[in-house]
Amino acid sequence: MSGFVTGVIPSRVNPDLQEERDRASFNVTELTHIIDGGAEKTTQRKRIESILFGDPDFRGFQDAKAFGSKSDFYSAMVHKSTKLFKLKQELRWSEEEFGIALRIAGQGMALNLQHDMFIPALERLATKEQKAKWLIPAKQYKIIGTYAQTEMGHVGKSSNHAVVLATLIIKGKKYGMHPFFVQIRSMEDHTPMPGIKIGDIGPRMGRLTSDNGYLILNNIRIPRENMLMKNAQVSPDGTFTAKAPNQANYATMVMVRVDISQYSSYLLSQGATIGIRYSAVRRQSKLDPKEREPKILEYQTQQFKLFPALAFAYAIFFSSRSLRRNYTEAYTEIQKGNLQKLPELHCQSAGMKAFCSDNMLRELEIIRQSCGGHGYLNASGIAMLVTTAAPIVTVEGETTVMYLQVARTVSRAAKLVQTDVLSGIPQHLAFNKNLVNMVRAAKAHCYYSVVKDFSEAVQILKASHQTIKVLRTLCCFFAVHGVVEESGDFLEEGISNNTRQVVAPTAKPQNTQCKNTKQTSTKRRVRDKERQRTTQKHQTQRTTHKPTRPMGNRCRIRTAICHGNNRRPNAVALVDAFDHRDMALSSAIGSYDGNAYERLFKSAEKDPMNNEEVHQSYHQYLRSFIQEMNKAKL
């Protein structure tokens, strides 16, 4: 972490962390190349990192995160965003290179919507003539834009233009939602245009870098030619012509959901890096009175907190990469006017956005808890990741709503609704009655899909045997962990056997049940059995070298979960492969050298409250209070 006094932080790597790295059974650099997309891509990323972190404005970001006010923080991020835009122009970065720079620069750049939604909306919704008029200036940063739809949650202080989604009404007839290009602030002095009221929505959880805002348009006339007319047109005489289904206007949102899926993997990989590195250097509570306190990573409970997060980070990475390929292929067809793949892409992106963001936030919070009291500190890095991740669950589609989009194509959910309708229940009531079951079905389906993507990616991977082996082990752990955690849903949906086949496609068919174990859709009973079997397994392992009979599916699952130590030697190496620089992590406890406590102390010294030995509140309130209490008669 930048800014520490030279000579205070040890120059060597913490021996406990180095010991973990020495245990690795695979080549970390090889896996880094796989994550980046090849050795050349790794070189490209490192080059961009050197440019950014060689700049004092980007190196100073850590202190702003830890100690700045919202307004100061936002102002600093606007400066940082504009500087990044200038670098793009000066260095002539491609969109791919600029995307790497945006990710490296840190969470929540102040003007992200310019590239995340505003420019993509113009690219996907404007005609050629409109692109020449507005898209080119947007890419040259002559105009700064946002995307305004249905809620208060888009850029309010920075933007001077907006793509506004609003209902089109012609002669009293509604034609659905359509996009309009609207100037919202003066290009001279940045004041709101007449009839427009705009501002920040106020304090909120996370998203401190963005000026999420409200927009009120009062009797605003938008010229007809400012309707983005790639998919639908309105002629001067008011004739409406649709060139594509109305759903085509939401192509930008689909793209953003794909981006969120990949970003979820990135944030979770940072969290897993911090949690696992810290757990490798934190020692506590002797197991054996004669031995030194063990690393907390040695404890099975700590492994159960951290290893699922690590597995999720890799699973989401491979699955979201697959989703990106699907989106690219589908969008190529959409540009040609072929929208056949749009419904499927909508379903996939909705499910992945919900699954990735939901599980990312849960796992990051578990990691934060696993770091104990230090996890509360902004200096830990993990606390800031949690607050950064929290809004992602709701932006561009709240999780439950997104799962329900998936549930509409899940056969089990359809059967539930159909059964109730056939029994005489009105369709809308039958649908509402089964919403919870539909969400559960969608979650199980998404988990299975991610396992499938992860497994298929490993199967076709061109890498060394050692790297493939460690990824396959991680994939198996991810699959069985999900089945155990959500066993009721998986058994009800009949997915558990399919999951086993996906993660072990070459395995010989085996007995799919343990004796005296009966399949049930009741989650509580399944988990009771799981706990009983786990206890028995721990007891028998001490006296038995091999099972006396073939293990069934659920027995193998429990054995895999209990044997978390199989992943233990490679835990640090697996997070090292993400190759997050210390400046990107902004974590005192998750740095590459593992000198957590020295960095924590130096971070505490930077707190502005420590600039003076006696705080002003003592002179204002505390001194007189103490004096009064000393004079008081008890």
XYZ file of C-alpha atoms in Angstrom:
634
model
C 0.000 0.000 0.000
C 1.508 3.271 -1.071
C 2.423 6.070 1.279
C 4.005 4.095 4.094
C 7.231 5.371 5.632
C 10.245 3.759 3.991
C 12.068 1.412 6.316
C 9.128 0.704 8.635
C 7.534 -1.992 6.506
C 9.843 -5.021 6.300
C 11.377 -5.445 2.878
C 11.027 -9.238 3.006
C 7.917 -11.302 2.486
C 6.324 -12.607 5.673
C 7.766 -16.133 6.136
C 4.318 -17.568 6.877
C 3.016 -16.335 3.530
C 6.110 -17.445 1.662
C 5.683 -20.901 3.177
C 2.227 -21.068 1.593
C 3.590 -20.086 -1.803
C 6.290 -22.721 -1.606
C 3.595 -25.401 -1.254
C 1.971 -24.630 -4.609
C 1.610 -27.636 -6.905
C 1.155 -25.623 -10.122
C 2.724 -22.734 -12.026
C 1.071 -19.522 -10.836
C 2.204 -17.513 -13.866
C 0.591 -20.027 -16.206
C -2.758 -19.578 -14.469
C -2.363 -15.790 -14.532
C -1.952 -15.987 -18.301
C -5.132 -18.068 -18.525
C -7.063 -15.490 -16.499
C -5.739 -12.597 -18.594
C -6.325 -14.413 -21.866
C -2.716 -15.180 -22.735
C 0.839 -14.102 -21.964
C 0.547 -11.100 -24.297
C -2.572 -9.921 -22.469
C -0.745 -10.192 -19.152
C 2.062 -8.042 -20.539
C -0.509 -5.553 -21.801
C -2.213 -5.352 -18.399
C 1.052 -4.897 -16.535
C 2.073 -2.129 -18.907
C -1.153 -0.255 -18.223
C -0.750 -0.827 -14.474
C 2.726 0.675 -14.583
C 1.381 3.769 -16.322
C -1.461 4.274 -13.858
C 0.336 3.479 -10.633
C 3.318 5.518 -11.706
C 1.049 8.569 -11.488
C 0.710 10.234 -8.036
C -2.981 10.961 -8.671
C -3.704 7.251 -8.897
C -1.323 6.253 -6.111
C -3.048 8.632 -3.709
C -6.424 6.948 -4.153
C -6.021 4.731 -1.087
C -5.985 7.543 1.444
C -9.058 9.135 -0.129
C -10.915 5.847 0.187
C -10.080 5.476 3.842
C -10.458 9.012 5.158
C -12.165 11.312 2.634
C -15.680 12.752 2.901
C -18.241 11.875 0.233
C -17.878 15.230 -1.507
C -14.072 15.161 -1.379
C -14.067 11.557 -2.502
C -16.349 12.270 -5.457
C -14.325 15.341 -6.473
C -11.115 13.313 -6.389
C -12.730 10.639 -8.556
C -13.921 13.194 -11.121
C -10.326 14.396 -11.363
C -9.160 10.815 -11.678
C -11.767 10.012 -14.339
C -10.918 13.013 -16.494
C -7.230 12.194 -16.220
C -7.937 8.648 -17.347
C -9.935 9.925 -20.312
C -7.004 12.144 -21.291
C -4.635 9.192 -21.071
C -6.897 7.233 -23.399
C -6.686 10.015 -25.968
C -2.972 10.678 -25.562
C -1.915 7.016 -25.602
C -4.524 6.046 -28.176
C -5.773 3.136 -26.150
C -8.144 0.726 -27.816
C -11.498 0.067 -26.138
C -10.039 -3.157 -24.777
C -7.039 -1.351 -23.291
C -9.252 1.352 -21.843
C -11.482 -1.300 -20.293
C -8.422 -2.761 -18.575
C -7.459 0.703 -17.348
C -10.943 1.330 -15.945
C -10.835 -1.932 -14.008
C -7.344 -1.276 -12.676
C -8.070 2.319 -11.692
C -10.344 1.253 -8.896
C -13.920 0.691 -7.864
C -16.507 3.155 -9.034
C -14.840 5.720 -11.250
C -16.953 8.880 -11.068
C -17.857 9.027 -14.756
C -18.247 5.309 -15.472
C -21.700 5.648 -17.002
C -20.179 7.548 -19.922
C -18.649 4.258 -21.080
C -20.872 1.746 -19.317
C -24.246 2.948 -20.596
C -24.307 6.328 -22.371
C -21.972 5.520 -25.267
C -23.253 1.920 -25.635
C -26.833 3.230 -25.743
C -25.944 5.577 -28.593
C -24.093 2.779 -30.391
C -27.032 0.403 -30.132
C -30.054 2.686 -30.403
C -29.078 5.597 -32.689
C -29.253 5.801 -36.466
C -26.126 6.480 -38.535
C -27.021 10.152 -38.757
C -27.606 10.387 -35.008
C -24.320 8.648 -34.278
C -22.455 11.181 -36.367
C -24.164 13.974 -34.442
C -23.862 12.647 -30.860
C -21.770 9.471 -30.620
C -18.571 10.974 -32.001
C -18.658 13.957 -29.571
C -19.398 11.532 -26.711
C -16.332 9.443 -27.544
C -14.266 12.629 -27.691
C -15.642 13.722 -24.283
C -17.113 16.884 -25.734
C -20.314 15.859 -24.016
C -20.675 13.880 -20.773
C -23.732 11.671 -20.578
C -25.795 9.369 -18.426
C -28.617 6.875 -18.823
C -31.931 7.743 -17.137
C -34.684 5.217 -16.834
C -37.172 4.575 -14.042
C -35.526 5.231 -10.702
C -33.301 7.807 -9.043
C -29.956 6.193 -9.565
C -27.975 7.757 -12.369
C -25.430 10.551 -12.666
C -26.821 13.853 -11.428
C -23.967 16.345 -10.999
C -21.539 15.520 -13.798
C -23.623 14.911 -16.905
C -24.809 17.479 -19.406
C -26.754 15.053 -21.616
C -28.832 11.934 -20.987
C -30.392 9.048 -22.841
C -33.855 9.064 -21.279
C -36.166 6.040 -21.494
C -39.740 7.296 -21.559
C -43.179 6.270 -22.797
C -43.894 7.378 -26.351
C -47.437 8.743 -26.766
C -48.797 9.811 -30.173
C -52.306 11.281 -30.354
C -53.192 9.714 -27.033
C -51.971 6.220 -27.949
C -49.077 4.655 -26.039
C -46.322 2.916 -28.011
C -44.186 1.674 -25.134
C -40.816 2.780 -23.803
C -38.375 4.405 -26.203
C -35.013 6.215 -25.844
C -34.625 9.974 -26.249
C -31.469 12.091 -26.372
C -31.889 15.049 -24.000
C -29.605 17.944 -23.068
C -29.957 18.459 -19.320
C -27.275 21.069 -18.537
C -25.859 24.141 -20.234
C -22.672 23.601 -22.191
C -21.527 27.070 -21.099
C -21.810 27.041 -17.297
C -23.204 23.548 -16.491
C -26.417 24.931 -14.981
C -29.605 22.875 -15.530
C -31.519 23.620 -18.693
C -34.874 25.437 -18.309
C -37.572 23.158 -16.911
C -35.066 20.599 -15.684
C -34.338 19.865 -12.051
C -31.419 17.608 -11.326
C -29.278 16.710 -8.332
C -27.707 14.036 -6.155
C -30.055 11.645 -4.330
C -28.171 11.926 -1.031
C -26.143 9.682 1.308
C -26.305 5.999 0.504
C -24.581 2.709 1.095
C -21.446 2.557 -1.032
C -21.124 4.138 -4.497
C -19.334 7.144 -2.995
C -17.567 7.821 -6.260
C -20.749 8.329 -8.262
C -23.186 11.220 -8.069
C -26.289 9.074 -8.338
C -29.017 11.543 -9.111
C -32.622 12.430 -9.733
C -33.976 14.055 -12.890
C -37.259 15.954 -13.178
C -38.452 17.209 -16.571
C -41.259 19.769 -16.363
C -42.929 20.583 -19.702
C -39.753 19.866 -21.656
C -40.022 19.766 -25.436
C -37.793 17.113 -26.992
C -37.456 17.473 -30.777
C -38.757 14.507 -32.783
C -35.306 13.930 -34.267
C -33.939 13.442 -30.730
C -35.743 10.140 -30.429
C -33.127 7.429 -31.007
C -34.674 5.786 -34.043
C -32.649 2.722 -34.927
C -35.403 0.337 -33.795
C -38.469 2.551 -34.238
C -39.283 5.769 -36.085
C -41.828 8.565 -35.902
C -42.399 10.474 -39.138
C -43.079 14.230 -39.234
C -46.807 13.505 -39.600
C -46.794 11.339 -36.435
C -46.745 7.913 -38.074
C -45.072 5.294 -35.864
C -43.043 2.525 -37.519
C -41.385 -0.282 -35.573
C -38.282 -1.796 -37.152
C -37.623 -4.207 -34.308
C -39.461 -5.513 -31.225
C -39.577 -3.065 -28.332
C -37.283 -5.377 -26.362
C -34.444 -4.381 -28.673
C -34.296 -1.045 -26.844
C -33.042 -2.918 -23.785
C -29.923 -4.261 -25.506
C -27.835 -1.792 -23.506
C -29.138 -3.175 -20.219
C -28.300 -6.709 -21.350
C -24.737 -5.603 -22.057
C -24.467 -3.983 -18.618
C -25.638 -7.196 -16.959
C -22.890 -9.061 -18.790
C -20.403 -6.467 -17.524
C -21.715 -6.830 -13.964
C -21.231 -10.597 -14.078
C -17.578 -10.173 -14.995
C -17.080 -7.343 -12.512
C -18.500 -9.560 -9.761
C -15.741 -12.074 -10.378
C -13.153 -9.297 -10.237
C -14.380 -7.911 -6.899
C -14.712 -11.362 -5.372
C -11.213 -12.319 -6.512
C -9.913 -9.240 -4.702
C -11.800 -10.197 -1.558
C -10.573 -13.778 -1.669
C -6.999 -12.523 -2.106
C -7.264 -10.326 0.983
C -8.961 -12.939 3.155
C -6.684 -15.841 2.280
C -3.431 -13.882 2.519
C -4.434 -12.445 5.881
C -5.467 -15.885 7.150
C -2.034 -17.200 6.196
C -0.219 -14.699 8.459
C -2.700 -14.348 11.336
C -1.932 -16.792 14.166
C -4.328 -17.418 17.016
C -5.489 -19.900 19.700
C -3.240 -22.899 20.274
C -4.634 -26.260 19.276
C -1.706 -28.038 20.881
C -0.354 -26.393 24.070
C 3.132 -27.512 23.124
C 3.040 -25.962 19.676
C 3.025 -22.408 18.339
C -0.338 -20.798 17.662
C -1.444 -21.997 14.203
C -2.331 -19.842 11.246
C -6.062 -19.321 11.233
C -6.051 -20.757 7.702
C -5.351 -24.103 9.379
C -8.765 -24.113 11.039
C -11.442 -25.991 9.141
C -14.020 -23.326 10.003
C -11.839 -20.671 8.373
C -11.419 -22.809 5.290
C -15.189 -23.231 5.066
C -15.496 -19.433 5.045
C -12.789 -18.722 2.482
C -12.580 -21.655 0.079
C -16.168 -21.304 -1.242
C -15.417 -17.645 -2.003
C -12.275 -18.664 -3.883
C -14.202 -21.298 -5.824
C -16.981 -18.822 -6.600
C -14.465 -16.290 -7.916
C -13.058 -18.795 -10.411
C -16.448 -20.265 -11.321
C -17.971 -16.852 -12.003
C -14.879 -15.855 -13.969
C -15.137 -18.770 -16.388
C -18.930 -18.628 -16.640
C -19.097 -14.860 -17.214
C -16.409 -15.195 -19.873
C -18.652 -17.715 -21.610
C -21.579 -15.308 -21.282
C -19.469 -12.558 -22.868
C -18.779 -14.784 -25.877
C -22.488 -15.545 -26.212
C -23.322 -11.853 -26.029
C -20.743 -10.934 -28.664
C -22.095 -13.567 -31.042
C -25.710 -12.566 -30.410
C -25.016 -8.854 -30.759
C -23.407 -9.447 -34.144
C -26.680 -11.016 -35.247
C -28.743 -8.258 -33.618
C -26.827 -5.636 -35.621
C -27.875 -7.489 -38.769
C -31.500 -7.305 -37.669
C -31.697 -10.919 -36.456
C -33.212 -10.827 -32.952
C -33.792 -14.547 -32.535
C -31.083 -14.892 -29.891
C -32.218 -11.861 -27.870
C -34.763 -13.683 -25.626
C -32.248 -16.380 -24.695
C -29.537 -13.780 -24.136
C -31.914 -11.782 -21.940
C -32.577 -14.886 -19.837
C -28.886 -15.777 -19.554
C -27.766 -12.272 -18.667
C -30.560 -11.794 -16.136
C -29.746 -15.073 -14.418
C -26.006 -14.493 -14.392
C -26.371 -10.923 -13.146
C -28.512 -12.137 -10.244
C -26.397 -15.192 -9.467
C -23.024 -13.447 -9.671
C -23.897 -10.288 -7.749
C -25.926 -12.116 -5.106
C -23.247 -14.678 -4.337
C -20.434 -12.140 -4.645
C -21.948 -9.961 -1.921
C -22.626 -12.906 0.360
C -19.126 -14.313 0.004
C -17.468 -10.910 0.461
C -19.358 -10.382 3.709
C -18.278 -13.839 4.914
C -14.682 -12.931 4.055
C -15.041 -9.676 5.988
C -16.248 -11.595 9.016
C -13.412 -14.079 8.644
C -10.939 -11.189 9.075
C -12.249 -10.506 12.588
C -12.049 -6.983 13.971
C -9.679 -5.850 11.249
C -12.344 -6.593 8.658
C -14.289 -3.528 9.832
C -11.467 -1.177 8.935
C -11.510 0.584 5.583
C -7.770 -0.027 5.578
C -8.459 -3.756 5.350
C -9.787 -3.268 1.826
C -12.471 -5.893 2.372
C -14.887 -3.491 4.080
C -14.770 -1.170 1.071
C -15.325 -4.133 -1.254
C -18.499 -5.055 0.645
C -19.915 -1.537 0.395
C -18.923 -1.378 -3.275
C -20.626 -4.713 -3.962
C -23.844 -4.041 -2.041
C -25.545 -1.767 -4.612
C -24.621 -4.092 -7.482
C -27.242 -6.558 -6.272
C -29.982 -4.078 -7.163
C -28.607 -1.977 -10.039
C -29.842 -2.947 -13.522
C -32.322 -5.438 -12.114
C -32.943 -6.470 -8.514
C -31.917 -10.058 -7.797
C -35.350 -11.575 -7.206
C -36.784 -9.919 -10.304
C -33.879 -11.230 -12.368
C -34.295 -14.768 -11.038
C -37.972 -14.618 -11.962
C -36.991 -13.737 -15.532
C -35.068 -17.015 -15.589
C -37.857 -18.934 -13.864
C -40.197 -18.213 -16.781
C -38.096 -20.657 -18.847
C -37.563 -23.278 -16.139
C -39.855 -26.292 -16.726
C -40.358 -27.085 -13.036
C -41.665 -23.579 -12.378
C -44.067 -23.820 -15.313
C -45.451 -27.121 -14.029
C -46.076 -25.621 -10.601
C -48.091 -22.764 -12.059
C -49.901 -25.037 -14.514
C -50.950 -27.437 -11.758
C -52.543 -24.622 -9.774
C -54.245 -23.144 -12.839
C -55.742 -26.530 -13.735
C -57.062 -26.798 -10.184
C -59.094 -23.664 -10.779
C -56.836 -20.949 -9.338
C -56.711 -17.800 -11.532
C -53.436 -17.530 -13.435
C -52.229 -14.340 -11.746
C -52.866 -15.835 -8.304
C -51.223 -19.124 -9.285
C -48.184 -17.203 -10.484
C -47.920 -15.218 -7.229
C -48.458 -18.356 -5.144
C -45.395 -20.002 -6.688
C -42.970 -17.065 -6.797
C -40.726 -18.411 -4.023
C -40.502 -21.833 -5.629
C -39.813 -20.214 -8.989
C -36.898 -18.239 -7.552
C -35.516 -21.403 -5.963
C -35.783 -23.228 -9.267
C -34.003 -20.387 -11.039
C -31.189 -20.338 -8.471
C -30.634 -24.071 -8.828
C -30.668 -23.744 -12.616
C -28.139 -20.887 -12.533
C -25.839 -22.799 -10.200
C -25.934 -25.800 -12.490
C -25.233 -23.598 -15.520
C -22.204 -22.019 -13.847
C -20.869 -25.452 -12.837
C -21.333 -26.595 -16.424
C -19.502 -23.554 -17.822
C -16.665 -23.960 -15.305
C -16.298 -27.661 -16.038
C -16.367 -27.249 -19.817
C -13.806 -24.437 -19.655
C -11.415 -26.660 -17.686
C -11.943 -29.595 -20.045
C -10.864 -27.640 -23.129
C -8.099 -25.709 -21.383
C -4.669 -25.894 -22.961
C -2.444 -25.944 -19.904
C -0.149 -28.179 -17.885
C -1.514 -31.223 -16.096
C -0.849 -29.619 -12.713
C -2.828 -26.471 -13.508
C -5.748 -28.410 -14.961
C -5.765 -30.684 -11.943
C -5.989 -27.850 -9.431
C -8.764 -26.149 -11.428
C -10.674 -29.401 -11.748
C -10.427 -29.911 -8.004
C -11.697 -26.380 -7.432
C -14.558 -26.959 -9.874
C -15.586 -30.151 -8.066
C -15.485 -28.337 -4.737
C -17.641 -25.542 -6.147
C -20.197 -28.039 -7.437
C -20.523 -30.154 -4.319
C -20.504 -27.141 -2.005
C -23.506 -25.736 -3.821
C -25.364 -29.038 -3.662
C -24.774 -29.352 0.083
C -25.655 -25.729 0.822
C -28.846 -25.837 -1.269
C -29.490 -29.566 -1.125
C -33.276 -29.305 -0.907
C -33.547 -27.201 -4.059
C -31.124 -29.389 -5.999
C -32.840 -32.617 -5.017
C -36.264 -31.191 -5.826
C -35.075 -30.039 -9.243
C -33.260 -33.325 -9.934
C -30.041 -31.473 -10.694
C -27.640 -33.183 -8.284
C -26.966 -36.188 -10.524
C -26.453 -33.902 -13.530
C -23.993 -31.815 -11.506
C -21.962 -34.917 -10.657
C -21.839 -35.889 -14.329
C -20.713 -32.409 -15.366
C -17.796 -32.177 -12.943
C -16.689 -35.776 -13.473
C -17.697 -36.623 -17.043
C -15.247 -39.501 -17.373
C -16.128 -41.204 -14.096
C -17.660 -44.675 -14.205
C -21.324 -44.907 -13.195
C -21.670 -45.549 -9.499
C -24.456 -46.143 -7.036
C -26.283 -42.819 -6.728
C -27.523 -43.273 -3.153
C -26.099 -44.235 0.219
C -27.923 -47.010 2.044
C -30.620 -45.893 4.437
C -30.695 -42.460 2.763
C -33.895 -41.496 1.032
C -34.264 -38.591 -1.423
C -36.569 -35.907 -0.131
C -37.585 -32.424 -1.213
C -37.647 -31.234 2.394
C -34.487 -29.194 2.911
C -34.518 -29.540 6.687
C -34.516 -33.330 6.585
C -31.760 -33.409 3.977
C -29.566 -31.124 6.069
C -30.242 -33.190 9.198
C -29.008 -36.237 7.325
C -26.030 -34.282 6.028
C -25.004 -33.270 9.545
C -25.398 -36.820 10.825
C -23.331 -38.294 8.027
C -20.638 -35.653 8.397
C -20.273 -36.473 12.074
C -20.078 -40.188 11.326
C -17.494 -39.604 8.617
C -15.221 -37.666 10.962
C -15.512 -40.411 13.559
C -14.809 -43.295 11.201
C -11.949 -41.684 9.335
C -9.636 -42.272 12.290
C -10.030 -46.028 12.175
C -10.823 -46.772 8.543
C -8.575 -46.302 5.549
C -11.150 -47.072 2.866
C -14.951 -47.129 2.710
C -16.237 -50.683 3.114
C -18.781 -50.161 0.332
C -19.128 -47.973 -2.763
C -19.979 -44.402 -1.887
C -23.160 -42.894 -3.256
C -23.480 -39.413 -4.681
C -24.215 -37.611 -1.427
C -21.544 -39.551 0.477
C -18.938 -38.414 -2.046
C -20.219 -34.860 -1.714
C -19.811 -34.874 2.040
C -16.388 -36.442 1.812
C -15.257 -33.759 -0.646
C -16.552 -30.996 1.609
C -14.927 -32.504 4.703
C -11.609 -32.825 2.903
C -11.123 -29.072 2.496
C -7.412 -29.594 3.170
C -7.076 -31.012 -0.345
C -7.289 -27.407 -1.537
C -5.285 -26.022 1.380
C -1.737 -26.144 -0.127
C -2.776 -24.130 -3.195
C -5.013 -21.504 -1.586
C -2.487 -18.651 -1.596
C -1.161 -19.599 -5.030
C -4.692 -19.544 -6.446
C -5.291 -15.976 -5.262
C -1.785 -14.933 -6.328
C -2.742 -16.028 -9.842
C -5.297 -13.187 -9.984
C -2.221 -10.939 -9.794
C -3.831 -7.972 -8.043
C -1.301 -5.243 -7.307
C -1.221 -3.878 -3.773
C -2.293 -0.460 -5.030
C -5.372 -1.998 -6.649
C -6.269 -3.967 -3.527
C -5.765 -0.984 -1.185
C -5.491 -3.457 1.686
C -3.184 -3.280 4.658
C -3.897 -6.921 5.516
C -3.922 -8.394 2.013
C -0.656 -7.095 0.564
C 1.632 -9.377 -1.407
C 4.377 -9.284 1.236
C 2.021 -10.292 4.057
C 3.307 -7.674 6.514
C -0.216 -6.986 7.735
C 0.378 -5.567 11.202
C 3.079 -3.116 10.220
C 0.818 -1.829 7.442
C -2.181 -1.596 9.761
C -0.214 0.559 12.170
C 1.044 2.893 9.445
C -2.482 3.186 8.092
C -3.802 4.135 11.540
C -1.140 6.828 11.822
C -2.528 8.464 8.683
C -5.957 8.992 10.211
C -6.521 12.784 10.345
C -7.803 12.374 13.908
C -4.251 11.487 14.879
C -2.811 14.754 13.551
C -3.054 16.240 17.036
C -2.387 14.571 20.356
C -5.419 16.152 22.033
C -8.608 16.290 20.001
C -10.638 19.484 19.989
C -13.599 17.679 21.510
C -11.646 17.431 24.770
C -11.463 21.215 25.081
C -15.052 21.675 23.895
C -16.852 19.068 25.964
C -14.818 16.443 27.758
C -12.607 18.592 30.033
C -15.509 20.519 31.604
C -17.506 17.303 31.968
C -14.682 15.554 33.835
C -14.195 18.598 36.075
C -17.895 18.736 36.914
C -17.977 15.035 37.715
C -14.979 15.416 40.040
C -16.724 18.226 41.932
C -20.035 16.402 42.193
C -20.902 14.814 45.539
C -21.931 11.195 45.323
